[in-house]
């Protein structure tokens, strides 16, 4: 006699995860991914309080290259084929260009203002996703996007209109480069068998190697590095660099663009809280624009209200025959 085996499910597969478990996994992924922009929000305070001024390239180099080389040593995985070029492009966008622009903006602007410029990233991601990923934003997201731009304008062009022009341009430039990096990371994904730590290592190393000759040619090494500066570089390279980017690339690969992009709002929130704790201040009009921009960028990622959602089209149904038209046997006359 043969032992009986349980009959397979109708689809021939084991039942999938329950909605509750899927929701928990998504929430966990969102929480871990959110740690990246939250840690980036401390960059502005660390730069102004701990690092030597006038060396944005050196700060970007110290944040990228040591962390990238450490990731390569830990994973022992190098790009193959076309991924040499892809890793270089992503390294330039996410690291090599973004880091010095970020530190330049942090040096020349108040932390809350500099981070709010970065909060425009979801708008740029939505526009690039429409062109590259064929993910068209809805009218709801576009409308709130316009409101968000107005809010950012109030922050930048408030009563203190003398905010440094170079800092504003650097902040917007860094936002644009990282937005492009997010979209291309989502489009290209990761090679099979390559984890997010290796992908982060490739990009940090590529960006660091780009910054190395520029730093030596333009800025050089700061003359004085104390324990506070060493601690600042260590924080930026570890939590703000290798750990943050590993979690970020992991989240981008698992979450839709519309879910990962608004997480960067945590960066201006954290930066504003830290800046206020350090004695910075914003005018009432700038605070209004700050809150308006955050509300708009968050609302742009939500589903529109039901009354604004298009109604589903009713499917045409064939007319049912009247009872008088039926004859025995279920046929019509």
Coordinates of C-alpha atoms in Angstrom, one line a residue:
X1 CA 0.0 0.0 0.0
X2 CA 1.2 3.5 -0.7
X3 CA 1.0 6.3 1.8
X4 CA -1.6 8.9 0.8
X5 CA -0.3 12.4 0.0
X6 CA -2.3 15.6 0.4
X7 CA -3.8 16.7 -2.8
X8 CA -2.3 19.8 -4.3
X9 CA -4.1 23.1 -4.3
X10 CA -6.2 23.8 -7.4
X11 CA -3.5 26.1 -8.8
X12 CA -0.8 23.5 -8.1
X13 CA 1.0 25.9 -5.8
X14 CA 1.1 26.5 -2.1
X15 CA -1.0 29.4 -0.9
X16 CA 0.7 32.8 -1.0
X17 CA 1.4 35.0 1.9
X18 CA -1.6 36.4 3.7
X19 CA -2.4 40.1 3.3
X20 CA -1.4 40.7 6.9
X21 CA 2.0 39.2 6.5
X22 CA 2.6 41.1 3.2
X23 CA 1.6 44.4 4.9
X24 CA 4.0 43.7 7.8
X25 CA 6.8 43.0 5.4
X26 CA 6.1 46.2 3.4
X27 CA 5.9 48.2 6.7
X28 CA 9.3 46.7 7.7
X29 CA 10.8 47.6 4.4
X30 CA 9.5 51.1 4.6
X31 CA 10.8 51.6 8.1
X32 CA 14.3 50.3 7.2
X33 CA 14.4 52.3 4.0
X34 CA 13.3 55.4 5.9
X35 CA 16.5 55.2 8.1
X36 CA 18.5 56.3 5.1
X37 CA 16.9 59.8 4.5
X38 CA 16.6 60.2 8.3
X39 CA 20.3 59.8 8.7
X40 CA 21.0 62.1 5.7
X41 CA 19.0 64.8 7.6
X42 CA 21.9 65.0 10.1
X43 CA 24.4 65.8 7.3
X44 CA 23.8 69.6 7.6
X45 CA 24.4 69.8 11.3
X46 CA 27.4 67.6 11.2
X47 CA 28.9 69.6 8.3
X48 CA 28.5 73.0 10.0
X49 CA 29.3 71.9 13.5
X50 CA 32.0 69.3 13.2
X51 CA 33.7 69.4 9.8
X52 CA 36.4 72.0 8.6
X53 CA 34.7 74.6 6.4
X54 CA 35.5 75.1 2.8
X55 CA 36.1 71.5 1.9
X56 CA 32.9 70.0 0.4
X57 CA 34.9 67.8 -2.0
X58 CA 37.0 66.4 0.7
X59 CA 33.9 65.7 2.8
X60 CA 32.3 63.9 -0.1
X61 CA 35.5 61.9 -0.6
X62 CA 35.7 60.8 3.0
X63 CA 32.1 59.8 3.1
X64 CA 32.3 57.7 -0.1
X65 CA 35.6 56.1 -0.8
X66 CA 36.5 54.4 2.5
X67 CA 33.0 53.1 2.9
X68 CA 33.0 51.8 -0.7
X69 CA 36.3 50.0 -0.3
X70 CA 35.1 48.4 2.9
X71 CA 31.9 47.1 1.1
X72 CA 34.1 45.7 -1.7
X73 CA 36.3 43.9 0.9
X74 CA 33.3 42.5 2.7
X75 CA 31.3 41.3 -0.4
X76 CA 34.2 40.5 -2.7
X77 CA 31.9 41.0 -5.7
X78 CA 32.8 43.1 -8.7
X79 CA 30.6 44.3 -11.6
X80 CA 30.5 42.2 -14.7
X81 CA 29.8 43.2 -18.3
X82 CA 27.5 46.1 -18.8
X83 CA 27.4 46.7 -15.0
X84 CA 30.8 48.3 -15.1
X85 CA 29.3 51.2 -17.0
X86 CA 26.0 51.2 -15.0
X87 CA 27.8 51.2 -11.7
X88 CA 29.9 54.2 -12.9
X89 CA 26.8 56.1 -14.0
X90 CA 25.0 55.4 -10.8
X91 CA 28.1 56.2 -8.8
X92 CA 28.4 59.6 -10.4
X93 CA 24.7 60.5 -9.9
X94 CA 24.2 59.1 -6.4
X95 CA 27.6 59.8 -5.0
X96 CA 30.2 61.6 -7.1
X97 CA 28.1 64.6 -8.1
X98 CA 25.5 64.5 -5.2
X99 CA 27.9 64.5 -2.3
X100 CA 29.9 67.6 -3.0
X101 CA 26.7 69.5 -4.0
X102 CA 25.1 68.4 -0.8
X103 CA 28.0 69.5 1.4
X104 CA 28.3 72.8 -0.6
X105 CA 24.6 73.5 0.1
X106 CA 25.0 72.5 3.7
X107 CA 27.9 75.0 4.2
X108 CA 26.1 77.9 2.6
X109 CA 22.5 77.5 3.7
X110 CA 20.7 76.9 7.0
X111 CA 20.1 73.2 7.5
X112 CA 16.3 73.4 7.2
X113 CA 16.4 75.4 4.0
X114 CA 19.0 73.2 2.4
X115 CA 17.1 70.1 3.2
X116 CA 13.8 71.5 2.0
X117 CA 15.4 72.0 -1.5
X118 CA 16.1 68.3 -1.3
X119 CA 12.4 67.7 -0.6
X120 CA 11.7 68.6 -4.2
X121 CA 13.1 65.2 -5.2
X122 CA 9.7 63.4 -5.4
X123 CA 8.6 65.9 -8.0
X124 CA 11.7 65.3 -10.2
X125 CA 11.4 61.5 -9.6
X126 CA 7.8 61.6 -10.8
X127 CA 8.8 63.5 -14.0
X128 CA 11.7 61.2 -14.7
X129 CA 9.7 58.1 -13.9
X130 CA 7.1 59.1 -16.5
X131 CA 9.8 59.4 -19.2
X132 CA 12.0 56.5 -18.2
X133 CA 9.7 54.0 -16.5
X134 CA 6.5 54.9 -18.3
X135 CA 5.0 55.6 -14.9
X136 CA 2.7 58.5 -15.6
X137 CA 1.8 60.7 -12.5
X138 CA -1.9 61.2 -11.9
X139 CA -3.6 64.6 -12.0
X140 CA -3.8 64.5 -8.2
X141 CA 0.0 64.1 -7.9
X142 CA 0.7 66.8 -10.5
X143 CA -1.6 69.3 -8.7
X144 CA 0.0 68.7 -5.4
X145 CA 3.4 68.9 -7.1
X146 CA 2.7 72.5 -8.2
X147 CA 1.6 73.4 -4.7
X148 CA 4.9 71.9 -3.5
X149 CA 6.9 74.0 -5.8
X150 CA 5.1 77.1 -4.5
X151 CA 5.9 76.0 -0.9
X152 CA 9.6 75.6 -1.7
X153 CA 9.6 79.0 -3.4
X154 CA 8.3 80.5 -0.2
X155 CA 11.1 78.9 1.7
X156 CA 13.8 80.0 -0.6
X157 CA 12.4 83.4 -1.5
X158 CA 11.1 84.4 1.9
X159 CA 11.9 87.7 3.7
X160 CA 15.6 86.7 3.9
X161 CA 15.8 86.7 0.1
X162 CA 19.6 87.1 0.4
X163 CA 20.1 83.4 0.8
X164 CA 23.2 82.4 -0.9
X165 CA 22.6 81.8 -4.6
X166 CA 25.4 79.2 -4.9
X167 CA 24.0 77.2 -2.0
X168 CA 20.5 77.2 -3.6
X169 CA 21.8 76.1 -7.0
X170 CA 23.9 73.4 -5.3
X171 CA 21.0 72.2 -3.3
X172 CA 18.7 71.9 -6.4
X173 CA 21.5 70.4 -8.4
X174 CA 22.1 67.7 -5.8
X175 CA 18.4 67.0 -5.7
X176 CA 18.3 66.5 -9.5
X177 CA 21.3 64.2 -9.6
X178 CA 19.9 61.9 -6.9
X179 CA 16.4 61.9 -8.5
X180 CA 18.0 60.6 -11.7
X181 CA 20.0 58.1 -9.7
X182 CA 16.8 56.8 -8.0
X183 CA 15.0 56.3 -11.3
X184 CA 17.9 54.6 -13.0
X185 CA 18.5 52.4 -10.0
X186 CA 14.8 51.3 -10.2
X187 CA 15.1 50.7 -14.0
X188 CA 18.3 48.7 -13.9
X189 CA 17.7 46.9 -10.6
X190 CA 20.5 44.6 -9.4
X191 CA 22.4 41.8 -11.2
X192 CA 21.2 38.4 -10.1
X193 CA 23.0 37.2 -7.0
X194 CA 24.2 40.7 -6.1
X195 CA 23.0 42.1 -2.8
X196 CA 22.4 45.8 -1.9
X197 CA 25.6 46.0 0.1
X198 CA 27.7 45.1 -3.0
X199 CA 25.6 47.6 -5.1
X200 CA 26.2 50.3 -2.5
X201 CA 29.9 49.5 -2.5
X202 CA 30.2 49.8 -6.3
X203 CA 28.6 53.2 -6.3
X204 CA 30.4 54.5 -3.3
X205 CA 33.8 53.4 -4.8
X206 CA 33.0 54.8 -8.2
X207 CA 31.9 58.1 -6.8
X208 CA 34.9 58.2 -4.4
X209 CA 37.3 57.6 -7.3
X210 CA 35.8 60.4 -9.2
X211 CA 36.2 62.8 -6.3
X212 CA 39.7 61.8 -5.4
X213 CA 41.6 63.7 -8.2
X214 CA 39.1 66.6 -8.0
X215 CA 39.7 66.9 -4.3
X216 CA 43.5 66.8 -4.5
X217 CA 43.5 69.3 -7.4
X218 CA 40.9 71.8 -6.1
X219 CA 40.9 71.7 -2.3
X220 CA 43.6 69.4 -1.0
X221 CA 43.5 68.0 2.6
X222 CA 42.3 70.3 5.4
X223 CA 45.3 71.6 7.4
X224 CA 43.7 70.9 10.8
X225 CA 41.6 67.8 11.6
X226 CA 40.6 67.4 15.2
X227 CA 38.7 64.6 17.0
X228 CA 35.3 66.2 16.3
X229 CA 36.0 66.3 12.5
X230 CA 37.2 62.6 12.6
X231 CA 33.9 61.7 14.4
X232 CA 31.9 63.6 11.8
X233 CA 33.6 61.9 8.9
X234 CA 33.1 58.5 10.6
X235 CA 29.4 59.2 11.1
X236 CA 28.9 60.3 7.6
X237 CA 30.8 57.4 6.1
X238 CA 29.1 54.7 8.2
X239 CA 25.5 55.6 9.1
X240 CA 25.2 58.3 6.5
X241 CA 27.1 56.4 3.8
X242 CA 27.5 52.6 3.7
X243 CA 24.6 51.6 6.0
X244 CA 22.2 54.3 4.7
X245 CA 22.9 53.5 1.0
X246 CA 22.6 49.7 1.6
X247 CA 19.2 50.2 3.1
X248 CA 18.2 52.7 0.5
X249 CA 19.1 50.5 -2.5
X250 CA 17.4 47.5 -0.8
X251 CA 14.2 49.6 -0.4
X252 CA 14.3 51.0 -4.0
X253 CA 14.5 47.4 -5.3
X254 CA 11.5 46.3 -3.3
X255 CA 9.2 49.3 -3.2
X256 CA 7.4 51.2 -6.0
X257 CA 8.9 54.5 -7.0
X258 CA 5.8 56.3 -5.6
X259 CA 6.5 54.7 -2.2
X260 CA 10.2 55.2 -1.9
X261 CA 10.5 58.8 -3.3
X262 CA 8.4 60.5 -0.6
X263 CA 10.6 59.0 2.1
X264 CA 13.2 61.7 1.4
X265 CA 10.8 64.0 3.3
X266 CA 12.3 62.7 6.4
X267 CA 15.6 64.4 5.6
X268 CA 14.2 68.0 5.8
X269 CA 12.2 67.0 8.9
X270 CA 15.2 65.7 10.7
X271 CA 17.4 68.6 9.5
X272 CA 14.8 71.2 10.6
X273 CA 14.5 69.6 14.1
X274 CA 18.3 69.4 14.5
X275 CA 18.7 73.0 13.2
X276 CA 16.1 74.4 15.6
X277 CA 17.8 72.5 18.4
X278 CA 21.0 74.3 17.4
X279 CA 19.5 77.7 17.5
X280 CA 18.5 78.2 13.8
X281 CA 15.3 80.0 13.0
X282 CA 12.9 80.4 10.1
X283 CA 10.6 83.3 9.4
X284 CA 6.8 82.8 9.6
X285 CA 6.5 82.8 5.8
X286 CA 9.3 80.3 5.4
X287 CA 7.8 78.0 8.0
X288 CA 4.5 78.3 6.1
X289 CA 6.2 77.4 2.8
X290 CA 8.1 74.6 4.6
X291 CA 4.9 73.0 5.9
X292 CA 3.1 73.5 2.6
X293 CA 5.9 71.8 0.7
X294 CA 6.0 68.8 3.0
X295 CA 2.2 68.5 3.0
X296 CA 2.1 68.7 -0.8
X297 CA 4.8 66.2 -1.4
X298 CA 3.2 63.8 1.0
X299 CA -0.3 64.2 -0.4
X300 CA 1.0 63.7 -3.9
X301 CA 1.8 60.1 -3.0
X302 CA -1.6 59.3 -1.6
X303 CA -4.6 58.0 -3.5
X304 CA -7.1 60.7 -4.5
X305 CA -10.4 60.9 -2.7
X306 CA -13.1 58.5 -4.0
X307 CA -15.2 61.4 -5.3
X308 CA -12.2 62.4 -7.5
X309 CA -11.4 58.9 -8.7
X310 CA -12.8 58.0 -12.1
X311 CA -15.8 55.7 -11.9
X312 CA -15.4 52.2 -13.3
X313 CA -17.1 51.6 -16.6
X314 CA -20.1 49.3 -16.4
X315 CA -19.8 46.2 -18.6
X316 CA -22.6 45.8 -21.1
X317 CA -24.8 42.8 -20.3
X318 CA -26.9 40.9 -22.7
X319 CA -30.7 41.4 -22.1
X320 CA -32.3 38.5 -20.3
X321 CA -35.3 37.0 -22.1
X322 CA -38.7 37.5 -20.6
X323 CA -40.3 34.6 -18.9
X324 CA -43.1 34.6 -21.5
X325 CA -40.5 34.0 -24.2
X326 CA -39.1 30.8 -22.5
X327 CA -40.4 27.4 -23.5
X328 CA -39.7 24.1 -21.7
X329 CA -36.1 23.1 -21.9
X330 CA -34.7 26.6 -21.2
X331 CA -34.8 27.7 -24.9
X332 CA -36.4 30.9 -26.2
X333 CA -39.0 31.0 -28.8

